[in-house]
């Protein structure tokens, strides 16, 4: 990522945080917080997010989740049947996923070397972890802080060996948030959790579904609560889009890395989806994930 892109990442991430915390803030006040003129801030924000700051504020309203669910949702079966989970025609990032063996999962990562680093993201500071096979953890630290986020991810593989090495995982992080390059995933999880995470991959950007639909797509319609647990334990936030799963009422439900992050992700995707429908050309500051293949359980 070049210096200008990194600077704009920071501006947009901070702007999203401010908009979420103070939804009624006007353009002049918001641009002043960013240290930019109103015209310059509006231009940068609109290019990256796809809509104006004011329109984005509207998307951040909690009612937008209900609108998505009522008008724009797609069932996982329909997404899968239409091929959206195959060639990823709505997306431009090829994502390869290899599930680790059940034995390695049961061993809690024993014998595994995991490298990690802290990074900036459009949704605040993030911690990324990876093995030789690919990215195995991505968490957002806006609420927990970097140290607690790192410790929380490490606790998932308590017997693994961890090495701080940002350069080793940086290319995959770059791909995850820019859409350039290839983001490989290497995940450890119980068989049902893997099926839940695979189901989440079929939800297109700008769409949402329900926890019960996820359970059904994972092969156990009655396992809504276990599906919700697996969604909450998704080790790779954003790339596996657990933020697109809502309650039937349209309420956001929980989110492991904080509801403000979930709201920002949904608003970002909905705004950019609508902008694409309107024929706008957008910059690519974050991944619009495409998926091929299926999980090897």
Short mmCIF file of N, CA, C and O in Angstrom, two decimals, residues 175-283:
data_model
loop_
_atom_site.label_atom_id
_atom_site.label_comp_id
_atom_site.label_asym_id
_atom_site.label_seq_id
_atom_site.Cartn_x
_atom_site.Cartn_y
_atom_site.Cartn_z
N UNK A 175 -4.32 -7.95 0.46
CA UNK A 175 -5.35 -8.48 -0.43
C UNK A 175 -6.73 -8.38 0.21
O UNK A 175 -7.72 -8.07 -0.46
N UNK A 176 -6.80 -8.63 1.52
CA UNK A 176 -8.09 -8.62 2.20
C UNK A 176 -8.74 -7.25 2.17
O UNK A 176 -9.97 -7.14 2.05
N UNK A 177 -7.96 -6.18 2.25
CA UNK A 177 -8.54 -4.85 2.37
C UNK A 177 -8.38 -3.98 1.12
O UNK A 177 -8.79 -2.82 1.13
N UNK A 178 -7.77 -4.50 0.08
CA UNK A 178 -7.65 -3.71 -1.14
C UNK A 178 -8.25 -4.42 -2.35
O UNK A 178 -8.54 -3.78 -3.35
N UNK A 179 -8.40 -5.75 -2.28
CA UNK A 179 -8.87 -6.48 -3.43
C UNK A 179 -7.77 -6.77 -4.43
O UNK A 179 -8.03 -7.34 -5.48
N UNK A 180 -6.53 -6.43 -4.09
CA UNK A 180 -5.40 -6.69 -4.98
C UNK A 180 -4.60 -7.87 -4.44
O UNK A 180 -4.24 -7.90 -3.27
N UNK A 181 -4.32 -8.83 -5.29
CA UNK A 181 -3.57 -10.00 -4.87
C UNK A 181 -4.50 -11.11 -4.42
O UNK A 181 -5.70 -11.10 -4.67
N UNK A 182 -3.93 -12.08 -3.73
CA UNK A 182 -4.68 -13.26 -3.32
C UNK A 182 -4.62 -13.39 -1.79
O UNK A 182 -3.56 -13.30 -1.19
N UNK A 183 -5.78 -13.59 -1.18
CA UNK A 183 -5.84 -13.83 0.26
C UNK A 183 -6.15 -15.30 0.47
O UNK A 183 -7.23 -15.77 0.14
N UNK A 184 -5.20 -16.02 1.02
CA UNK A 184 -5.41 -17.44 1.30
C UNK A 184 -5.80 -17.59 2.77
O UNK A 184 -5.25 -16.95 3.64
N UNK A 185 -6.75 -18.49 3.03
CA UNK A 185 -7.19 -18.77 4.39
C UNK A 185 -6.81 -20.19 4.77
O UNK A 185 -6.90 -21.10 3.95
N UNK A 186 -6.40 -20.37 6.01
CA UNK A 186 -6.12 -21.69 6.56
C UNK A 186 -6.78 -21.73 7.94
O UNK A 186 -6.27 -21.15 8.88
N UNK A 187 -7.92 -22.39 8.04
CA UNK A 187 -8.74 -22.29 9.24
C UNK A 187 -8.77 -23.59 10.04
O UNK A 187 -8.73 -24.68 9.48
N UNK A 188 -8.85 -23.43 11.36
CA UNK A 188 -9.01 -24.55 12.27
C UNK A 188 -10.38 -24.44 12.90
O UNK A 188 -10.75 -23.39 13.43
N UNK A 189 -11.16 -25.52 12.85
CA UNK A 189 -12.48 -25.46 13.47
C UNK A 189 -13.14 -26.82 13.50
O UNK A 189 -12.74 -27.74 12.78
N UNK A 190 -14.16 -26.96 14.34
CA UNK A 190 -14.94 -28.18 14.38
C UNK A 190 -15.70 -28.34 13.07
O UNK A 190 -15.96 -27.34 12.38
N UNK A 191 -16.06 -29.56 12.69
CA UNK A 191 -16.73 -29.78 11.40
C UNK A 191 -17.97 -28.92 11.19
O UNK A 191 -18.14 -28.36 10.10
N UNK A 192 -18.83 -28.79 12.20
CA UNK A 192 -20.04 -27.97 12.01
C UNK A 192 -19.68 -26.50 11.85
O UNK A 192 -20.29 -25.79 11.05
N UNK A 193 -18.68 -26.03 12.60
CA UNK A 193 -18.26 -24.64 12.47
C UNK A 193 -17.76 -24.37 11.06
O UNK A 193 -18.05 -23.31 10.47
N UNK A 194 -17.01 -25.31 10.48
CA UNK A 194 -16.52 -25.14 9.11
C UNK A 194 -17.68 -25.01 8.13
O UNK A 194 -17.63 -24.20 7.19
N UNK A 195 -18.74 -25.81 8.35
CA UNK A 195 -19.89 -25.72 7.46
C UNK A 195 -20.60 -24.37 7.61
O UNK A 195 -21.08 -23.81 6.62
N UNK A 196 -20.66 -23.86 8.83
CA UNK A 196 -21.27 -22.54 9.06
C UNK A 196 -20.45 -21.46 8.36
O UNK A 196 -21.00 -20.59 7.68
N UNK A 197 -19.13 -21.52 8.51
CA UNK A 197 -18.29 -20.50 7.89
C UNK A 197 -18.38 -20.59 6.37
O UNK A 197 -18.36 -19.57 5.67
N UNK A 198 -18.48 -21.81 5.85
CA UNK A 198 -18.64 -21.97 4.40
C UNK A 198 -19.96 -21.35 3.94
O UNK A 198 -20.03 -20.69 2.90
N UNK A 199 -21.02 -21.54 4.74
CA UNK A 199 -22.33 -20.97 4.38
C UNK A 199 -22.25 -19.45 4.35
O UNK A 199 -22.85 -18.82 3.47
N UNK A 200 -21.52 -18.87 5.28
CA UNK A 200 -21.39 -17.41 5.31
C UNK A 200 -20.75 -16.88 4.02
O UNK A 200 -21.05 -15.76 3.58
N UNK A 201 -19.87 -17.67 3.44
CA UNK A 201 -19.17 -17.23 2.22
C UNK A 201 -20.11 -17.06 1.04
O UNK A 201 -19.76 -16.40 0.06
N UNK A 202 -21.30 -17.65 1.10
CA UNK A 202 -22.21 -17.56 -0.04
C UNK A 202 -23.07 -16.31 0.00
O UNK A 202 -23.84 -16.08 -0.94
N UNK A 203 -22.98 -15.51 1.06
CA UNK A 203 -23.79 -14.29 1.15
C UNK A 203 -23.08 -13.18 0.39
O UNK A 203 -22.00 -12.76 0.78
N UNK A 204 -23.65 -12.67 -0.69
CA UNK A 204 -22.96 -11.63 -1.47
C UNK A 204 -22.84 -10.33 -0.69
O UNK A 204 -23.62 -10.03 0.21
N UNK A 205 -21.85 -9.55 -1.05
CA UNK A 205 -21.65 -8.24 -0.45
C UNK A 205 -22.89 -7.38 -0.69
O UNK A 205 -23.47 -7.36 -1.77
N UNK A 206 -23.32 -6.65 0.35
CA UNK A 206 -24.50 -5.81 0.25
C UNK A 206 -25.78 -6.54 0.55
O UNK A 206 -26.85 -5.95 0.47
N UNK A 207 -25.70 -7.83 0.89
CA UNK A 207 -26.86 -8.62 1.24
C UNK A 207 -26.71 -9.13 2.66
O UNK A 207 -25.61 -9.15 3.22
N UNK A 208 -27.82 -9.58 3.26
CA UNK A 208 -27.77 -10.17 4.59
C UNK A 208 -28.67 -11.38 4.63
O UNK A 208 -29.48 -11.61 3.72
N UNK A 209 -28.54 -12.17 5.69
CA UNK A 209 -29.40 -13.33 5.89
C UNK A 209 -29.63 -13.50 7.38
O UNK A 209 -29.21 -12.65 8.18
N UNK A 210 -30.29 -14.57 7.78
CA UNK A 210 -30.60 -14.79 9.19
C UNK A 210 -29.78 -15.94 9.74
O UNK A 210 -29.27 -16.79 9.00
N UNK A 211 -29.69 -15.99 11.07
CA UNK A 211 -28.99 -17.09 11.73
C UNK A 211 -29.63 -18.43 11.38
O UNK A 211 -28.94 -19.44 11.19
N UNK A 212 -30.97 -18.46 11.30
CA UNK A 212 -31.66 -19.71 10.99
C UNK A 212 -31.34 -20.17 9.58
O UNK A 212 -31.21 -21.37 9.31
N UNK A 213 -31.22 -19.24 8.63
CA UNK A 213 -30.84 -19.60 7.27
C UNK A 213 -29.43 -20.18 7.23
O UNK A 213 -29.14 -21.11 6.48
N UNK A 214 -28.55 -19.62 8.04
CA UNK A 214 -27.18 -20.13 8.10
C UNK A 214 -27.18 -21.56 8.63
O UNK A 214 -26.50 -22.44 8.09
N UNK A 215 -27.97 -21.81 9.70
CA UNK A 215 -28.05 -23.15 10.26
C UNK A 215 -28.58 -24.14 9.22
O UNK A 215 -28.07 -25.26 9.09
N UNK A 216 -29.59 -23.72 8.47
CA UNK A 216 -30.17 -24.58 7.44
C UNK A 216 -29.14 -24.90 6.35
O UNK A 216 -29.00 -26.04 5.91
N UNK A 217 -28.41 -23.87 5.93
CA UNK A 217 -27.41 -24.08 4.88
C UNK A 217 -26.25 -24.94 5.37
O UNK A 217 -25.60 -25.62 4.57
N UNK A 218 -26.02 -24.94 6.68
CA UNK A 218 -24.96 -25.76 7.25
C UNK A 218 -25.40 -27.20 7.46
O UNK A 218 -24.61 -28.03 7.92
N UNK A 219 -26.66 -27.50 7.14
CA UNK A 219 -27.14 -28.87 7.19
C UNK A 219 -27.90 -29.26 8.44
O UNK A 219 -28.27 -30.42 8.60
N UNK A 220 -28.18 -28.29 9.33
CA UNK A 220 -28.91 -28.61 10.56
C UNK A 220 -29.83 -27.45 10.91
O UNK A 220 -29.48 -26.57 11.70
N UNK A 221 -31.05 -27.42 10.33
CA UNK A 221 -31.95 -26.28 10.54
C UNK A 221 -32.30 -26.02 12.00
O UNK A 221 -32.60 -24.88 12.38
N UNK A 222 -32.24 -27.05 12.84
CA UNK A 222 -32.59 -26.89 14.25
C UNK A 222 -31.45 -26.32 15.08
O UNK A 222 -31.66 -25.91 16.22
N UNK A 223 -30.26 -26.27 14.51
CA UNK A 223 -29.07 -25.86 15.28
C UNK A 223 -28.81 -24.36 15.16
O UNK A 223 -27.70 -23.93 14.85
N UNK A 224 -29.84 -23.56 15.41
CA UNK A 224 -29.69 -22.11 15.28
C UNK A 224 -28.71 -21.57 16.32
O UNK A 224 -27.84 -20.75 16.02
N UNK A 225 -28.84 -22.04 17.56
CA UNK A 225 -27.94 -21.56 18.61
C UNK A 225 -26.49 -21.97 18.35
O UNK A 225 -25.58 -21.13 18.44
N UNK A 226 -26.22 -23.27 18.04
CA UNK A 226 -24.83 -23.63 17.70
C UNK A 226 -24.30 -22.87 16.49
O UNK A 226 -23.11 -22.53 16.44
N UNK A 227 -25.17 -22.59 15.52
CA UNK A 227 -24.73 -21.81 14.36
C UNK A 227 -24.33 -20.41 14.79
O UNK A 227 -23.33 -19.85 14.32
N UNK A 228 -25.14 -19.82 15.69
CA UNK A 228 -24.80 -18.50 16.19
C UNK A 228 -23.48 -18.50 16.93
O UNK A 228 -22.68 -17.56 16.81
N UNK A 229 -23.21 -19.57 17.69
CA UNK A 229 -21.93 -19.69 18.39
C UNK A 229 -20.78 -19.77 17.40
O UNK A 229 -19.74 -19.12 17.57
N UNK A 230 -20.96 -20.57 16.35
CA UNK A 230 -19.91 -20.71 15.33
C UNK A 230 -19.69 -19.38 14.60
O UNK A 230 -18.55 -19.03 14.28
N UNK A 231 -20.77 -18.65 14.34
CA UNK A 231 -20.64 -17.34 13.69
C UNK A 231 -19.82 -16.41 14.57
O UNK A 231 -18.92 -15.69 14.10
N UNK A 232 -20.11 -16.44 15.88
CA UNK A 232 -19.37 -15.59 16.80
C UNK A 232 -17.92 -15.99 16.95
O UNK A 232 -17.08 -15.18 17.32
N UNK A 233 -17.61 -17.27 16.65
CA UNK A 233 -16.24 -17.75 16.77
C UNK A 233 -15.49 -17.72 15.45
O UNK A 233 -14.37 -18.25 15.36
N UNK A 234 -16.05 -17.12 14.44
CA UNK A 234 -15.38 -16.96 13.16
C UNK A 234 -14.01 -16.33 13.40
O UNK A 234 -13.91 -15.21 13.88
N UNK A 235 -12.92 -17.02 13.05
CA UNK A 235 -11.59 -16.49 13.34
C UNK A 235 -11.09 -15.44 12.36
O UNK A 235 -10.08 -14.79 12.61
N UNK A 236 -11.78 -15.30 11.24
CA UNK A 236 -11.30 -14.37 10.20
C UNK A 236 -12.43 -13.39 9.88
O UNK A 236 -13.20 -13.59 8.93
N UNK A 237 -12.52 -12.35 10.70
CA UNK A 237 -13.55 -11.34 10.48
C UNK A 237 -13.40 -10.69 9.11
O UNK A 237 -12.30 -10.62 8.57
N UNK A 238 -14.53 -10.24 8.55
CA UNK A 238 -14.60 -9.53 7.28
C UNK A 238 -14.48 -10.46 6.08
O UNK A 238 -15.35 -10.50 5.24
N UNK A 239 -13.41 -11.25 5.98
CA UNK A 239 -13.27 -12.14 4.83
C UNK A 239 -14.32 -13.25 4.87
O UNK A 239 -14.88 -13.61 3.84
N UNK A 240 -14.54 -13.83 6.04
CA UNK A 240 -15.71 -14.69 6.23
C UNK A 240 -16.76 -13.78 6.85
O UNK A 240 -16.65 -13.39 8.00
N UNK A 241 -17.77 -13.38 6.07
CA UNK A 241 -18.63 -12.24 6.45
C UNK A 241 -19.71 -12.56 7.47
O UNK A 241 -20.91 -12.51 7.18
N UNK A 242 -19.29 -12.86 8.70
CA UNK A 242 -20.27 -13.13 9.75
C UNK A 242 -21.09 -11.88 10.08
O UNK A 242 -22.18 -11.98 10.66
N UNK A 243 -20.60 -10.70 9.67
CA UNK A 243 -21.36 -9.47 9.92
C UNK A 243 -22.64 -9.42 9.09
O UNK A 243 -23.52 -8.61 9.37
N UNK A 244 -22.79 -10.28 8.09
CA UNK A 244 -24.00 -10.28 7.25
C UNK A 244 -25.11 -11.16 7.80
O UNK A 244 -26.16 -11.29 7.16
N UNK A 245 -24.92 -11.77 8.95
CA UNK A 245 -25.95 -12.59 9.59
C UNK A 245 -26.67 -11.76 10.65
O UNK A 245 -26.04 -11.21 11.54
N UNK A 246 -28.01 -11.66 10.53
CA UNK A 246 -28.83 -10.87 11.44
C UNK A 246 -29.91 -11.73 12.06
O UNK A 246 -30.18 -12.84 11.61
N UNK A 247 -30.55 -11.20 13.10
CA UNK A 247 -31.71 -11.86 13.66
C UNK A 247 -32.90 -11.70 12.71
O UNK A 247 -32.93 -10.79 11.88
N UNK A 248 -33.90 -12.58 12.84
CA UNK A 248 -35.06 -12.50 11.97
C UNK A 248 -35.78 -11.16 12.09
O UNK A 248 -36.41 -10.69 11.13
N UNK A 249 -35.71 -10.55 13.25
CA UNK A 249 -36.37 -9.25 13.48
C UNK A 249 -35.69 -8.12 12.74
O UNK A 249 -36.23 -7.02 12.62
N UNK A 250 -34.49 -8.37 12.23
CA UNK A 250 -33.71 -7.31 11.60
C UNK A 250 -32.72 -6.69 12.54
O UNK A 250 -31.89 -5.88 12.12
N UNK A 251 -32.77 -7.05 13.83
CA UNK A 251 -31.78 -6.54 14.78
C UNK A 251 -30.41 -7.11 14.44
O UNK A 251 -30.29 -8.21 13.88
N UNK A 252 -29.38 -6.35 14.77
CA UNK A 252 -28.04 -6.75 14.39
C UNK A 252 -27.58 -8.02 15.08
O UNK A 252 -26.78 -8.77 14.54
N UNK A 253 -28.08 -8.27 16.28
CA UNK A 253 -27.53 -9.38 17.05
C UNK A 253 -26.17 -8.98 17.60
O UNK A 253 -25.83 -7.80 17.66
N UNK A 254 -25.38 -9.95 17.97
CA UNK A 254 -24.06 -9.64 18.50
C UNK A 254 -23.01 -9.60 17.41
O UNK A 254 -23.25 -9.94 16.26
N UNK A 255 -21.82 -9.16 17.80
CA UNK A 255 -20.66 -9.22 16.90
C UNK A 255 -19.42 -9.29 17.77
O UNK A 255 -19.26 -8.47 18.69
N UNK A 256 -18.58 -10.25 17.51
CA UNK A 256 -17.45 -10.52 18.38
C UNK A 256 -16.54 -9.31 18.56
O UNK A 256 -15.98 -9.10 19.64
N UNK A 257 -16.38 -8.52 17.51
CA UNK A 257 -15.45 -7.39 17.57
C UNK A 257 -16.16 -6.06 17.82
O UNK A 257 -15.55 -5.02 17.66
N UNK A 258 -17.43 -6.12 18.22
CA UNK A 258 -18.15 -4.91 18.59
C UNK A 258 -19.20 -4.53 17.56
O UNK A 258 -18.95 -4.56 16.35
N UNK A 259 -20.38 -4.15 18.03
CA UNK A 259 -21.47 -3.79 17.12
C UNK A 259 -21.15 -2.58 16.25
O UNK A 259 -21.58 -2.52 15.10
N UNK A 260 -20.42 -1.56 16.74
CA UNK A 260 -20.06 -0.45 15.84
C UNK A 260 -19.30 -0.92 14.60
O UNK A 260 -19.50 -0.41 13.50
N UNK A 261 -18.42 -1.91 14.77
CA UNK A 261 -17.67 -2.45 13.62
C UNK A 261 -18.63 -3.16 12.67
O UNK A 261 -18.54 -3.00 11.44
N UNK A 262 -19.56 -3.95 13.22
CA UNK A 262 -20.52 -4.66 12.37
C UNK A 262 -21.39 -3.67 11.59
O UNK A 262 -21.63 -3.85 10.40
N UNK A 263 -21.86 -2.63 12.27
CA UNK A 263 -22.69 -1.63 11.61
C UNK A 263 -21.91 -0.93 10.50
O UNK A 263 -22.43 -0.66 9.42
N UNK A 264 -20.65 -0.62 10.78
CA UNK A 264 -19.83 0.05 9.77
C UNK A 264 -19.61 -0.83 8.55
O UNK A 264 -19.66 -0.37 7.41
N UNK A 265 -19.37 -2.13 8.78
CA UNK A 265 -19.17 -3.06 7.67
C UNK A 265 -20.42 -3.17 6.81
O UNK A 265 -20.35 -3.13 5.57
N UNK A 266 -21.59 -3.32 7.45
CA UNK A 266 -22.84 -3.43 6.71
C UNK A 266 -23.13 -2.15 5.93
O UNK A 266 -23.56 -2.19 4.77
N UNK A 267 -22.92 -1.02 6.58
CA UNK A 267 -23.18 0.25 5.92
C UNK A 267 -22.23 0.45 4.74
O UNK A 267 -22.64 0.91 3.67
N UNK A 268 -20.97 0.10 4.94
CA UNK A 268 -19.96 0.23 3.87
C UNK A 268 -20.38 -0.59 2.66
O UNK A 268 -20.39 -0.09 1.52
N UNK A 269 -20.73 -1.84 2.90
CA UNK A 269 -21.08 -2.73 1.79
C UNK A 269 -22.37 -2.30 1.11
O UNK A 269 -22.47 -2.33 -0.11
N UNK A 270 -23.38 -1.91 1.91
CA UNK A 270 -24.65 -1.49 1.32
C UNK A 270 -24.47 -0.24 0.48
O UNK A 270 -25.03 -0.12 -0.62
N UNK A 271 -23.70 0.71 0.99
CA UNK A 271 -23.47 1.95 0.25
C UNK A 271 -22.75 1.69 -1.06
O UNK A 271 -23.12 2.21 -2.12
N UNK A 272 -21.72 0.85 -1.02
CA UNK A 272 -20.95 0.56 -2.23
C UNK A 272 -21.75 -0.28 -3.22
O UNK A 272 -21.62 -0.13 -4.43
N UNK A 273 -22.60 -1.16 -2.69
CA UNK A 273 -23.46 -1.96 -3.57
C UNK A 273 -24.43 -1.07 -4.33
O UNK A 273 -24.62 -1.22 -5.54
N UNK A 274 -25.03 -0.11 -3.62
CA UNK A 274 -25.95 0.80 -4.28
C UNK A 274 -25.23 1.68 -5.29
O UNK A 274 -25.74 1.96 -6.38
N UNK A 275 -24.02 2.12 -4.93
CA UNK A 275 -23.26 2.96 -5.84
C UNK A 275 -22.93 2.20 -7.13
O UNK A 275 -23.00 2.76 -8.22
N UNK A 276 -22.59 0.94 -7.00
CA UNK A 276 -22.31 0.12 -8.20
C UNK A 276 -23.58 -0.03 -9.04
O UNK A 276 -23.52 -0.01 -10.27
N UNK A 277 -24.72 -0.21 -8.37
CA UNK A 277 -25.98 -0.31 -9.10
C UNK A 277 -26.26 0.96 -9.89
O UNK A 277 -26.90 0.92 -10.94
N UNK A 278 -25.78 2.10 -9.36
CA UNK A 278 -25.98 3.38 -10.02
C UNK A 278 -24.91 3.67 -11.06
O UNK A 278 -24.89 4.75 -11.65
N UNK A 279 -23.97 2.74 -11.24
CA UNK A 279 -22.94 2.89 -12.27
C UNK A 279 -21.76 3.73 -11.86
O UNK A 279 -20.97 4.16 -12.72
N UNK A 280 -21.55 3.96 -10.55
CA UNK A 280 -20.41 4.75 -10.11
C UNK A 280 -19.15 3.91 -10.15
O UNK A 280 -19.16 2.71 -9.89
N UNK A 281 -18.02 4.56 -10.48
CA UNK A 281 -16.73 3.90 -10.42
C UNK A 281 -16.13 4.19 -9.05
O UNK A 281 -16.05 5.33 -8.62
N UNK A 282 -15.69 3.14 -8.37
CA UNK A 282 -15.21 3.28 -7.00
C UNK A 282 -13.75 2.91 -6.90
O UNK A 282 -13.25 2.05 -7.62
N UNK A 283 -13.07 3.56 -5.95
CA UNK A 283 -11.75 3.10 -5.57
C UNK A 283 -11.91 1.78 -4.83
O UNK A 283 -13.01 1.39 -4.46
#
